[in-house]
CSV table of C-alpha atoms and ligand atoms in Angstrom, one decimal:
chain,number,residue,atom,x,y,z
P,640,MET,CA,0.0,0.0,0.0
P,641,SER,CA,1.3,3.5,-0.9
P,642,SER,CA,2.0,6.1,1.8
P,643,ASP,CA,-0.6,8.3,0.2
P,644,GLU,CA,-3.2,5.6,0.7
P,645,MET,CA,-2.1,5.3,4.4
P,646,LYS,CA,-2.3,9.1,4.8
P,647,LYS,CA,-5.8,9.0,3.4
P,648,ARG,CA,-6.9,6.3,5.8
P,649,ALA,CA,-5.7,8.3,8.8
P,650,ALA,CA,-7.4,11.4,7.5
P,651,GLU,CA,-10.7,9.7,7.0
P,652,ALA,CA,-10.5,8.2,10.5
P,653,ALA,CA,-10.1,11.8,11.9
P,654,LEU,CA,-13.6,12.7,10.7
P,655,LYS,CA,-15.2,10.9,13.7
P,656,TYR,CA,-13.6,13.5,16.1
P,657,VAL,CA,-15.5,16.3,14.4
P,658,GLU,CA,-18.5,17.4,16.4
P,659,ASP,CA,-21.6,19.1,14.8
P,660,ASN,CA,-21.8,22.9,14.9
P,661,THR,CA,-18.2,23.4,15.9
P,662,VAL,CA,-15.2,25.1,14.3
P,663,VAL,CA,-12.3,22.8,13.4
P,664,GLY,CA,-8.7,23.8,13.4
P,665,ILE,CA,-6.9,22.6,10.3
P,666,GLY,CA,-3.2,22.0,9.8
P,667,THR,CA,-1.1,21.9,6.6
P,668,GLY,CA,0.3,19.3,4.3
P,669,THR,CA,-0.6,16.4,2.1
P,670,THR,CA,-2.2,14.3,4.9
P,671,VAL,CA,-4.3,17.3,5.9
P,672,ASN,CA,-5.4,17.8,2.3
P,673,TYR,CA,-7.0,14.4,2.4
P,674,PHE,CA,-8.7,15.4,5.7
P,675,ILE,CA,-10.1,18.6,4.0
P,676,GLU,CA,-11.5,16.4,1.2
P,677,ALA,CA,-13.2,14.2,3.8
P,678,LEU,CA,-14.4,17.2,5.8
P,679,SER,CA,-16.0,18.8,2.7
P,680,ARG,CA,-18.4,15.9,2.7
P,681,ILE,CA,-19.8,17.0,6.1
P,682,LYS,CA,-19.2,20.7,5.7
P,683,HIS,CA,-22.9,21.4,6.2
P,684,ARG,CA,-22.5,20.1,9.8
P,685,ILE,CA,-19.7,22.4,10.9
P,686,GLU,CA,-19.6,26.2,11.3
P,687,GLY,CA,-16.2,26.4,9.6
P,688,ALA,CA,-12.5,26.1,10.0
P,689,VAL,CA,-9.5,28.0,11.3
P,690,SER,CA,-6.6,27.6,8.9
P,691,SER,CA,-2.9,27.2,9.7
P,692,SER,CA,-1.5,28.5,6.4
P,693,GLU,CA,-2.3,30.3,3.2
P,694,ALA,CA,-2.1,27.0,1.3
P,695,THR,CA,-4.8,25.4,3.6
P,696,THR,CA,-6.9,28.5,3.4
P,697,GLN,CA,-7.0,28.3,-0.4
P,698,ARG,CA,-7.9,24.6,-0.3
P,699,LEU,CA,-10.7,25.2,2.3
P,700,LYS,CA,-12.1,28.0,0.2
P,701,ALA,CA,-12.0,25.8,-2.9
P,702,HIS,CA,-14.2,23.3,-1.0
P,703,GLN,CA,-16.5,26.1,0.1
P,704,ILE,CA,-15.7,25.6,3.8
P,705,PRO,CA,-15.9,28.9,5.6
P,706,VAL,CA,-12.5,30.1,7.0
P,707,LEU,CA,-12.7,31.9,10.3
P,708,ASP,CA,-10.3,34.0,12.4
P,709,LEU,CA,-8.9,32.3,15.5
P,710,ASN,CA,-9.4,35.4,17.6
P,711,ALA,CA,-13.1,35.3,16.9
P,712,ALA,CA,-13.6,31.5,16.8
P,713,GLY,CA,-11.2,30.2,19.5
P,714,PRO,CA,-10.7,28.3,21.7
P,715,LEU,CA,-11.4,25.3,19.5
P,716,PRO,CA,-12.6,21.9,20.5
P,717,LEU,CA,-10.5,20.1,17.8
P,718,TYR,CA,-7.3,20.6,15.8
P,719,VAL,CA,-6.3,18.1,13.1
P,720,ASP,CA,-2.8,18.2,11.6
P,721,GLY,CA,-0.1,15.9,10.2
P,722,ALA,CA,3.5,15.4,11.4
P,723,ASP,CA,6.9,14.8,10.0
P,724,GLU,CA,7.8,12.5,12.9
P,725,ALA,CA,6.0,11.3,16.0
P,726,ASN,CA,7.1,9.2,18.9
P,727,ARG,CA,5.0,7.0,21.1
P,728,TYR,CA,4.5,9.8,23.6
P,729,LEU,CA,2.8,11.8,20.8
P,730,GLN,CA,5.6,14.3,20.7
P,731,LEU,CA,6.1,15.5,17.2
P,732,ILE,CA,8.4,17.2,14.7
P,733,LYS,CA,6.5,19.5,12.4
P,734,GLY,CA,7.2,22.2,9.9
P,735,GLY,CA,8.2,20.3,6.8
P,736,GLY,CA,5.7,22.5,5.0
P,737,GLY,CA,6.9,25.6,6.8
P,738,ALA,CA,3.6,26.3,8.6
P,739,LEU,CA,4.8,25.5,12.1
P,740,THR,CA,4.1,28.8,13.8
P,741,ARG,CA,0.4,29.0,13.0
P,742,GLU,CA,0.2,25.3,13.5
P,743,LYS,CA,1.6,25.6,17.0
P,744,ILE,CA,-0.7,28.5,17.8
P,745,ILE,CA,-3.8,26.6,16.8
P,746,ALA,CA,-2.7,23.5,18.6
P,747,ALA,CA,-2.2,25.6,21.8
P,748,ALA,CA,-5.7,27.1,21.4
P,749,SER,CA,-7.4,23.7,20.9
P,750,ASP,CA,-8.8,21.2,23.5
P,751,GLN,CA,-7.9,18.2,21.4
P,752,PHE,CA,-5.1,17.7,18.9
P,753,VAL,CA,-5.6,14.8,16.6
P,754,CYS,CA,-2.5,14.0,14.6
P,755,ILE,CA,-2.9,12.1,11.3
P,756,ALA,CA,0.0,10.3,9.5
P,757,ASP,CA,1.1,7.3,7.7
P,758,GLN,CA,2.8,4.6,9.7
P,759,ALA,CA,6.3,5.6,8.5
P,760,LYS,CA,6.2,8.8,10.7
P,761,LEU,CA,6.3,6.8,13.9
P,762,VAL,CA,9.9,6.7,15.3
P,763,ASP,CA,11.6,5.7,18.5
P,764,VAL,CA,13.7,8.9,18.8
P,765,LEU,CA,12.8,12.2,17.1
P,766,GLY,CA,15.5,13.9,15.0
P,767,THR,CA,16.2,11.9,11.9
P,768,PHE,CA,13.9,14.4,10.1
P,769,PRO,CA,15.7,17.8,10.3
P,770,LEU,CA,14.1,20.0,12.9
P,771,PRO,CA,12.5,23.1,11.3
P,772,VAL,CA,13.0,26.4,13.1
P,773,GLU,CA,11.3,29.6,12.0
P,774,VAL,CA,13.6,32.6,12.4
P,775,ILE,CA,13.4,36.4,12.1
P,776,PRO,CA,15.5,37.2,9.0
P,777,MET,CA,17.9,39.6,10.9
P,778,ALA,CA,18.6,36.8,13.4
P,779,ARG,CA,19.6,34.2,10.9
P,780,SER,CA,23.3,34.1,11.6
P,781,HIS,CA,23.0,34.5,15.3
P,782,VAL,CA,20.5,31.7,15.6
P,783,GLY,CA,22.6,29.5,13.3
P,784,ARG,CA,25.6,30.0,15.7
P,785,GLU,CA,23.5,29.2,18.7
P,786,LEU,CA,22.2,26.0,17.1
P,787,LEU,CA,25.8,25.0,16.1
P,788,LYS,CA,26.9,25.4,19.8
P,789,ARG,CA,24.2,23.0,20.8
P,790,GLY,CA,25.3,20.3,18.3
P,791,GLY,CA,22.9,21.0,15.5
P,792,GLN,CA,23.7,21.6,11.8
P,793,PRO,CA,21.4,24.4,10.6
P,794,VAL,CA,20.7,24.6,6.9
P,795,LEU,CA,18.8,27.6,5.5
P,796,ARG,CA,15.7,26.4,3.5
P,797,GLU,CA,16.4,27.8,0.1
P,798,ASN,CA,13.9,30.1,-1.7
P,799,PHE,CA,11.4,29.8,1.1
P,800,ILE,CA,9.7,32.5,3.1
P,801,THR,CA,7.0,31.6,5.7
P,802,ASP,CA,3.5,33.0,5.7
P,803,ASN,CA,4.8,35.3,8.4
P,804,GLY,CA,7.6,36.7,6.3
P,805,ASN,CA,10.4,34.7,8.1
P,806,LEU,CA,13.1,32.2,7.3
P,807,ILE,CA,13.3,28.5,8.1
P,808,LEU,CA,16.5,26.8,9.3
P,809,ASP,CA,16.3,23.0,9.1
P,810,VAL,CA,18.5,21.6,11.8
P,811,TYR,CA,20.2,18.3,11.1
P,812,ASN,CA,22.2,16.0,13.4
P,813,LEU,CA,19.9,16.2,16.5
P,814,GLN,CA,19.1,13.1,18.4
P,815,ILE,CA,16.3,14.4,20.5
P,816,LEU,CA,16.2,12.4,23.6
P,817,GLU,CA,14.4,15.0,25.8
P,818,PRO,CA,12.0,16.8,23.4
P,819,ALA,CA,10.3,19.0,25.9
P,820,LYS,CA,13.6,20.2,27.3
P,821,LEU,CA,15.1,20.9,23.9
P,822,GLU,CA,11.9,22.7,22.8
P,823,ALA,CA,12.1,25.0,25.9
P,824,GLU,CA,15.8,25.6,25.3
P,825,PHE,CA,15.4,26.5,21.6
P,826,ASN,CA,12.4,28.7,22.5
P,827,SER,CA,14.8,30.8,24.6
P,828,ILE,CA,17.2,31.7,21.8
P,829,ALA,CA,16.5,35.3,20.7
P,830,GLY,CA,15.4,35.4,17.1
P,831,ILE,CA,13.7,32.0,17.0
P,832,VAL,CA,10.0,32.5,16.4
P,833,THR,CA,8.9,28.9,16.6
P,834,VAL,CA,10.7,25.5,17.0
P,835,GLY,CA,9.0,22.7,15.1
P,836,LEU,CA,9.0,20.4,18.2
P,837,PHE,CA,5.6,19.8,19.6
P,838,ALA,CA,6.5,18.3,22.9
P,839,LEU,CA,5.3,20.8,25.5
P,840,ARG,CA,1.9,20.6,23.8
P,841,PRO,CA,2.0,17.2,22.2
P,842,ALA,CA,-0.9,15.6,20.2
P,843,ASP,CA,-3.6,13.9,22.2
P,844,VAL,CA,-4.4,11.2,19.7
P,845,LEU,CA,-2.2,9.8,16.9
P,846,LEU,CA,-4.0,8.1,14.0
P,847,LEU,CA,-1.5,6.1,11.9
P,848,GLY,CA,-2.6,4.8,8.6
P,849,THR,CA,-1.3,1.2,8.0
P,850,PRO,CA,-2.0,-1.5,5.4
P,851,ASP,CA,-4.1,-3.2,8.0
P,852,GLY,CA,-6.2,-0.3,9.0
P,853,VAL,CA,-5.8,2.7,11.3
P,854,ARG,CA,-3.7,2.3,14.5
P,855,VAL,CA,-4.8,4.6,17.3
P,856,ILE,CA,-2.3,5.8,19.9
P,857,GLY,CA,-3.6,7.9,22.8
P,858,VAL,CA,-7.2,8.4,23.8
N,1338,5RP,C1,3.6,21.4,7.8
N,1338,5RP,C2,3.6,20.2,8.6
N,1338,5RP,C3,3.0,18.9,8.1
N,1338,5RP,O1,2.1,18.5,9.0
N,1338,5RP,C4,4.1,17.9,8.0
N,1338,5RP,O2,5.1,18.4,7.1
N,1338,5RP,C5,3.6,16.6,7.4
N,1338,5RP,O3,3.2,16.8,6.1
N,1338,5RP,P1,2.6,15.7,5.2
N,1338,5RP,O4,1.2,15.4,5.7
N,1338,5RP,O5,2.6,16.3,3.8
N,1338,5RP,O6,3.5,14.4,5.3
N,1338,5RP,O7,4.1,20.2,9.7
N,1338,5RP,O8,4.2,22.5,8.3
């Protein structure tokens, strides 16, 4: 079975977490795109969605799903998003699509975070996928030096500007044994807007698409 089919399975399984007459927080990425397709089938039952990126906004609008402002709609009962890596404690690396800042804001403002992914995203130790870090442009070199001091190998994502007008450094060579500690430490580096580690606010449920069905980790 292809990874796309497994992503689709996970995305379809997330539909059952959507409650009638609520606003749903929506992440970014190929797995989420399958969720948006599924959600469009029941769009008459929800009030709308809060979007984590310009790309997701466009897709929601193309499916005639109302896009609402988090300030007006939050707090939200549910946030659905993908991940680049997940461990069994539902701590995640996110930001492969560069939308990590808005994703982290919506996750923080949501009661339940349902993460959807294909089974290959589950790892024992986070860090094989380079950790995305969103950085204010004038701080690029400073942040790069700070990350080097901590054993990371930061690489500037070429030809990429985030929806917030910032840069992404992808940090290689991290074996993330204490995700919450590293997230807090990187959060304290001046010039970092958002670290793509979701450990201080992990997912609540992980739905993994597999050839045998959907594996549920968490409640
Ligand atoms: C975007 C993300 C995505 O959730 C992550 O990159 C996974 O993407 P995909 O569903 O395409 O594998 O964090 O910023």
